[in-house]
PDB file of C-alpha atoms in Angstrom:
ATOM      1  CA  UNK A   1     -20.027  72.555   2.988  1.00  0.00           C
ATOM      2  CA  UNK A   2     -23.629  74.214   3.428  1.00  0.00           C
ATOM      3  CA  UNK A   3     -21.569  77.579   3.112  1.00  0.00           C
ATOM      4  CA  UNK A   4     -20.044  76.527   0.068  1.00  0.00           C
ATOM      5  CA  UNK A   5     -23.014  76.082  -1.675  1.00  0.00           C
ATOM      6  CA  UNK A   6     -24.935  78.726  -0.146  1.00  0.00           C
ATOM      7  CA  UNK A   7     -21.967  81.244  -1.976  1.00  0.00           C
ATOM      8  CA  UNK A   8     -22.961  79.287  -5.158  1.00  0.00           C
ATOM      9  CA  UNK A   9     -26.296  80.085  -5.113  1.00  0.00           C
ATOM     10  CA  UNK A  10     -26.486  83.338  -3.842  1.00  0.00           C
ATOM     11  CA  UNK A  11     -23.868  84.744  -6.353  1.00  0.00           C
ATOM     12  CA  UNK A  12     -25.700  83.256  -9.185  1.00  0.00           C
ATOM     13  CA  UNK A  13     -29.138  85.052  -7.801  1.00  0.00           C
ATOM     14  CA  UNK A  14     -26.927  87.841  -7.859  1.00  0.00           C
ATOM     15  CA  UNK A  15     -26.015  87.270 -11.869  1.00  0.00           C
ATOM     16  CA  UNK A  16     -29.299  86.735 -12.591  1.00  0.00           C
ATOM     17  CA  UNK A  17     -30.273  90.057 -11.231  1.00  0.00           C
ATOM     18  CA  UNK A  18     -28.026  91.431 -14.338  1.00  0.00           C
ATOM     19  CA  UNK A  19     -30.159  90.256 -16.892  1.00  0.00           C
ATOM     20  CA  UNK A  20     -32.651  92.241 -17.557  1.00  0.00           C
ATOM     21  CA  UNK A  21     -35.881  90.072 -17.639  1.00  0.00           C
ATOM     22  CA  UNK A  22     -35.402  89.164 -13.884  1.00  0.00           C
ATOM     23  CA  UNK A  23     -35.198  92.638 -13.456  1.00  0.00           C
ATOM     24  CA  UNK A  24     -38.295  94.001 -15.157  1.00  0.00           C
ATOM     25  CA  UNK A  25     -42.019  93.247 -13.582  1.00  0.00           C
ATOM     26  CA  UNK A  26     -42.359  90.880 -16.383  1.00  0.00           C
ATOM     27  CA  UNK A  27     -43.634  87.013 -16.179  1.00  0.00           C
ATOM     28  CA  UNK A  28     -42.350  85.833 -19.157  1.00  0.00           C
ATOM     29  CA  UNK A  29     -38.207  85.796 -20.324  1.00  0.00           C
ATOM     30  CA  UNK A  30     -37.514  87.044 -23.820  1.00  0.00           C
ATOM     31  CA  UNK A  31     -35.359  84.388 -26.197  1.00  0.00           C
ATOM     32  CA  UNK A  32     -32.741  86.501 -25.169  1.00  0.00           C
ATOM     33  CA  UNK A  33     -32.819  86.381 -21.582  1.00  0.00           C
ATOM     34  CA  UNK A  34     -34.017  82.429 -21.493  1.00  0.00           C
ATOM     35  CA  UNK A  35     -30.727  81.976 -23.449  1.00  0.00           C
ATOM     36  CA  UNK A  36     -28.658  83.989 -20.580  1.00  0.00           C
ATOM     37  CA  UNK A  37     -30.232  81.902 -17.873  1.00  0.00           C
ATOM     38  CA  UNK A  38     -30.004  78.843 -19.389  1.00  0.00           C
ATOM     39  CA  UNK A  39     -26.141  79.301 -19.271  1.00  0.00           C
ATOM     40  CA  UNK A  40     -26.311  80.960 -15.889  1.00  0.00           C
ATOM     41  CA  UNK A  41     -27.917  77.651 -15.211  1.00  0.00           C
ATOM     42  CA  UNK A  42     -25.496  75.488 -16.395  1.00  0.00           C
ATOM     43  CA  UNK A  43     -22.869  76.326 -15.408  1.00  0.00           C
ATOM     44  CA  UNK A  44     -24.010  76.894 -12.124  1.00  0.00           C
ATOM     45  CA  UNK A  45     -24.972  72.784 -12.441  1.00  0.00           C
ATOM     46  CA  UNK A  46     -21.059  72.242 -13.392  1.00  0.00           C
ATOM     47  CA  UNK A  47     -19.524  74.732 -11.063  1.00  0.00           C
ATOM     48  CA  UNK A  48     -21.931  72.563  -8.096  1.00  0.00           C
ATOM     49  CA  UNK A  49     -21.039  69.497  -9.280  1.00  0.00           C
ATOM     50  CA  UNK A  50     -17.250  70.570  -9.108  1.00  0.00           C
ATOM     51  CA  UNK A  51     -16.491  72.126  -6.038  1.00  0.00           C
ATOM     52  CA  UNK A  52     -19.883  70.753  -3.846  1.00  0.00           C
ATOM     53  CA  UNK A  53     -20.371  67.602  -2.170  1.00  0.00           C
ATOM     54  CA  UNK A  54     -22.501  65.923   0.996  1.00  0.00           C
ATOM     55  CA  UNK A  55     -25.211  68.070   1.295  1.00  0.00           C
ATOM     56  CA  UNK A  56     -28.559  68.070   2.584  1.00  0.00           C
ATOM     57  CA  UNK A  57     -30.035  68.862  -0.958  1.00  0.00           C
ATOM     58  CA  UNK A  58     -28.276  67.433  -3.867  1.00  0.00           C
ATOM     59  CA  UNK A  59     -27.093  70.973  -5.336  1.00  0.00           C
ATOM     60  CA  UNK A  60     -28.446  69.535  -8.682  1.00  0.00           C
ATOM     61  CA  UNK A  61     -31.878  69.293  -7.607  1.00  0.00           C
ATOM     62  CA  UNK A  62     -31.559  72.645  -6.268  1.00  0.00           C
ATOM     63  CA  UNK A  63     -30.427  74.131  -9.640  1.00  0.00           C
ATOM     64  CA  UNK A  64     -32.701  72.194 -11.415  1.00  0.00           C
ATOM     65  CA  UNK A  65     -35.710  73.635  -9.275  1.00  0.00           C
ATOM     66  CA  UNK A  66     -34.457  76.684  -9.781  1.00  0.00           C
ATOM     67  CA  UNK A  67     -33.974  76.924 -12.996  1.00  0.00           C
ATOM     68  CA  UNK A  68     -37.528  76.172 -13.593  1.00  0.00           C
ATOM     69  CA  UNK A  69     -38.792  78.266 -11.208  1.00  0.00           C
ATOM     70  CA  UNK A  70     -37.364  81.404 -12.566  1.00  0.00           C
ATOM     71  CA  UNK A  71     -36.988  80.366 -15.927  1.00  0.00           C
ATOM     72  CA  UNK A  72     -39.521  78.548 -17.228  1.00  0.00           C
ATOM     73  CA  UNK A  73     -39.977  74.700 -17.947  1.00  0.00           C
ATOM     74  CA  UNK A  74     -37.920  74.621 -21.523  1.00  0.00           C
ATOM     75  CA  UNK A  75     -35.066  76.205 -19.173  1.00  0.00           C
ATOM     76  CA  UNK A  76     -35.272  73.816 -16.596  1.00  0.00           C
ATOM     77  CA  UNK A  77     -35.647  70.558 -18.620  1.00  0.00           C
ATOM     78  CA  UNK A  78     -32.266  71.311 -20.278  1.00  0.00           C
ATOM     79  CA  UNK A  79     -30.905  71.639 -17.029  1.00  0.00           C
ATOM     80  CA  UNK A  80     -32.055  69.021 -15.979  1.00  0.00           C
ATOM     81  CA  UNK A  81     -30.945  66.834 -18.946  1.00  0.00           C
ATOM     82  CA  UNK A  82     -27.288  68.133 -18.457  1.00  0.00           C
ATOM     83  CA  UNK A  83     -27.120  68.049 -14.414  1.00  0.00           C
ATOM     84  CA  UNK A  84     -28.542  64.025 -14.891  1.00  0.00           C
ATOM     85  CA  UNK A  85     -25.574  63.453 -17.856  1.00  0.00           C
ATOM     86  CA  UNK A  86     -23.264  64.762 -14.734  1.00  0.00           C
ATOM     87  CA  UNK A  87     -24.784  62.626 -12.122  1.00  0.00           C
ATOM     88  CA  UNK A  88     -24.870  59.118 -14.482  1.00  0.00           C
ATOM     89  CA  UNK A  89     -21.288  60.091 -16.397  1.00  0.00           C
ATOM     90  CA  UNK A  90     -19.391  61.352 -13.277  1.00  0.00           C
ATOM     91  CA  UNK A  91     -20.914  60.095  -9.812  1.00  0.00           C
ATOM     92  CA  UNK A  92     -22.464  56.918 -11.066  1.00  0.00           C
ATOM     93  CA  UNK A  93     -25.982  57.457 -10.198  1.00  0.00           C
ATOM     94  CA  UNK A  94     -28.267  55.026 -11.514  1.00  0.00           C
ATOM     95  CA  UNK A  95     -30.309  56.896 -15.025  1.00  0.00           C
ATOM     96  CA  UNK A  96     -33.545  56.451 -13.697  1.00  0.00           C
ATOM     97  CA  UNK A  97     -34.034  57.643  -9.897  1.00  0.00           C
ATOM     98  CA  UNK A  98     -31.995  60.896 -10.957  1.00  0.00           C
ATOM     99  CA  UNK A  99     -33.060  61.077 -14.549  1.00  0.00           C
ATOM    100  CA  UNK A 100     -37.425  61.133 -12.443  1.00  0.00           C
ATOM    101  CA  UNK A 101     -36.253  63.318  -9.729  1.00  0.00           C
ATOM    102  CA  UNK A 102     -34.562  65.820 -12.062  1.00  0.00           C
ATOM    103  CA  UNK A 103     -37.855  65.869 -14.878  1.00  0.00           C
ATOM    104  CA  UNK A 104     -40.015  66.375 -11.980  1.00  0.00           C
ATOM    105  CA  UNK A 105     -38.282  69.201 -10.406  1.00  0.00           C
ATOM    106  CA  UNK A 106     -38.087  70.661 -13.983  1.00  0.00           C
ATOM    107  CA  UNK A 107     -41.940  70.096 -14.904  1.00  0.00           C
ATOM    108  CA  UNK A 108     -43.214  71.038 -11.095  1.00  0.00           C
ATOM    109  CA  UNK A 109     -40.551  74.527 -11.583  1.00  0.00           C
ATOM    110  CA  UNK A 110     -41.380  74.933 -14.670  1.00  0.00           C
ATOM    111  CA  UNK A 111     -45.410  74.883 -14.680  1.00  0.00           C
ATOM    112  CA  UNK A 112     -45.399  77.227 -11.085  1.00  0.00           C
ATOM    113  CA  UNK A 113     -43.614  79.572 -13.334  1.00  0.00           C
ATOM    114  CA  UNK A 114     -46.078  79.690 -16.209  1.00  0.00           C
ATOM    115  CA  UNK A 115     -49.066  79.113 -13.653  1.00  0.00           C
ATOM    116  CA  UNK A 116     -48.455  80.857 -10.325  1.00  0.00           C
ATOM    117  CA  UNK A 117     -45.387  83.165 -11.458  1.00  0.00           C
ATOM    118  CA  UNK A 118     -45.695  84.860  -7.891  1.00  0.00           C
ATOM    119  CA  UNK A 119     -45.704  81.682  -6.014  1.00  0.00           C
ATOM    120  CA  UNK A 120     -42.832  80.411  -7.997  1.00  0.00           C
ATOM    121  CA  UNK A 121     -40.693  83.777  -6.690  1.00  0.00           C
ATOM    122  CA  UNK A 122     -41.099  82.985  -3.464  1.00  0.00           C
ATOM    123  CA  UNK A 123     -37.620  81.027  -2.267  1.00  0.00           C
ATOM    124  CA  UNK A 124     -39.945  79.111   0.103  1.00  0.00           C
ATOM    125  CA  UNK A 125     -41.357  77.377  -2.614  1.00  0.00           C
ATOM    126  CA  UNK A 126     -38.275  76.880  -4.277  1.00  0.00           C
ATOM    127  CA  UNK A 127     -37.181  75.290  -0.542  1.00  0.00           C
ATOM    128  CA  UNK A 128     -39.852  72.954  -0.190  1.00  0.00           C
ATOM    129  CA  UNK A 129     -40.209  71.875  -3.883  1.00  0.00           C
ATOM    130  CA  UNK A 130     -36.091  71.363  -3.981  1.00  0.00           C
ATOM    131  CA  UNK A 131     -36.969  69.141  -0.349  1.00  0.00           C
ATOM    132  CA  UNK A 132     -39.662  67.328  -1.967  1.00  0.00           C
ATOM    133  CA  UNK A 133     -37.801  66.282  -5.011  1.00  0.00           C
ATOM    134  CA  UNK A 134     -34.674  65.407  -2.943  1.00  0.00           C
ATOM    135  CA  UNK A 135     -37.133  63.314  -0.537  1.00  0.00           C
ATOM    136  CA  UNK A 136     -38.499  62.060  -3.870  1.00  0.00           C
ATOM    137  CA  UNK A 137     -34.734  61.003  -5.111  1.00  0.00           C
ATOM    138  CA  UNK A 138     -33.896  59.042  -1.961  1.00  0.00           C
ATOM    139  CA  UNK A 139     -36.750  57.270  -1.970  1.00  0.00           C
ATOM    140  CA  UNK A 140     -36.587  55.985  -5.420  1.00  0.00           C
ATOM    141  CA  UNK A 141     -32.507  54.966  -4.670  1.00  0.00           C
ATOM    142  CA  UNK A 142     -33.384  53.533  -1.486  1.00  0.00           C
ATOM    143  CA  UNK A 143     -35.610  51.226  -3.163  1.00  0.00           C
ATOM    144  CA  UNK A 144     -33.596  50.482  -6.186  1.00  0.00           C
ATOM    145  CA  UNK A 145     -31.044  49.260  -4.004  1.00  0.00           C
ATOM    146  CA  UNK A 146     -33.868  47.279  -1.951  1.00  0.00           C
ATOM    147  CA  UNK A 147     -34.657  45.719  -5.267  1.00  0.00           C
ATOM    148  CA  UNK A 148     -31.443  45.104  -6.083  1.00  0.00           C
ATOM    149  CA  UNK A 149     -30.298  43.448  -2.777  1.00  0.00           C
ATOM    150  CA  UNK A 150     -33.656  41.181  -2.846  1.00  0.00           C
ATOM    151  CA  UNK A 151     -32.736  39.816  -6.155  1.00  0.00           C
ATOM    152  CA  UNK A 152     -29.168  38.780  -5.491  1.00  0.00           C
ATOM    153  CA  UNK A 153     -30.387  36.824  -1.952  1.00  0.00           C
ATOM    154  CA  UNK A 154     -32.402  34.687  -4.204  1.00  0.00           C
TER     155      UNK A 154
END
């Protein structure tokens, strides 16, 4: 499984390498080449959300962060809006826990991007902020389910 998605990701680093503003020495995307990743992006989201499952990260997150880190936070909120459509339409997650998890891993991408453009190419960061946000969207399931479970005992 871990393999699976490991191919994923590296062949879309490996796409992204074609367009030419994650080439260049640049720290901001041209229209252009926001418009390439964005659809890198997405369907990286689908293509994850198709042929990976049981993971330690939720490979949504992890597109999600990483669409913000090396796009830019417009990039990664789309992302983010179409990975959470996946997640509530297809898997049944509840709105909310993914819909926070996903915005934050967008806004926290997206502003290391425009802030700290070197910090946001490092893939550690993009580790620990796609651990954080998956810690983040566990803990906000775990206790919508305590909630849930405490209201029907009543």
């Amino acid at each position: 499984m871990i393999l699976n998605k490991t191919c994923v990701l590296v062949t879309s680093a490996f796409v992204l390498t074609l367009a030419p503003g994650f080439r260049s020495g640049r720290s901001r995307l041209s229209f252009r080449d926001r418009e390439a990743a964005l659809l890198v992006f997405l369907a990286l989201g689908l293509v994850e959300e198709l042929t990976v499952r049981q993971t330690v990260f939720d490979q949504r997150i992890v597109a999600v962060c990483a669409a913000g880190l090396l796009s830019g936070p417009a990039v990664g909120l789309v992302v983010a809006a179409f990975v959470t459509w996946l997640a509530v339409a297809y898997d049944g997650y509840p709105f909310p826990m993914v819909g926070i998890s996903t915005l934050a891993a967008a806004l926290v991408g997206g502003w290391l991007r425009v802030r700290r453009p070197g910090t946001a190419a490092n893939p550690l960061t993009g580790f620990c902020l796609a651990a954080v946000v998956t810690l983040l969207r566990d803990g906000l399931i775990y206790f919508w389910a305590w909630s849930l479970i405490r209201r029907q005992s009543r």
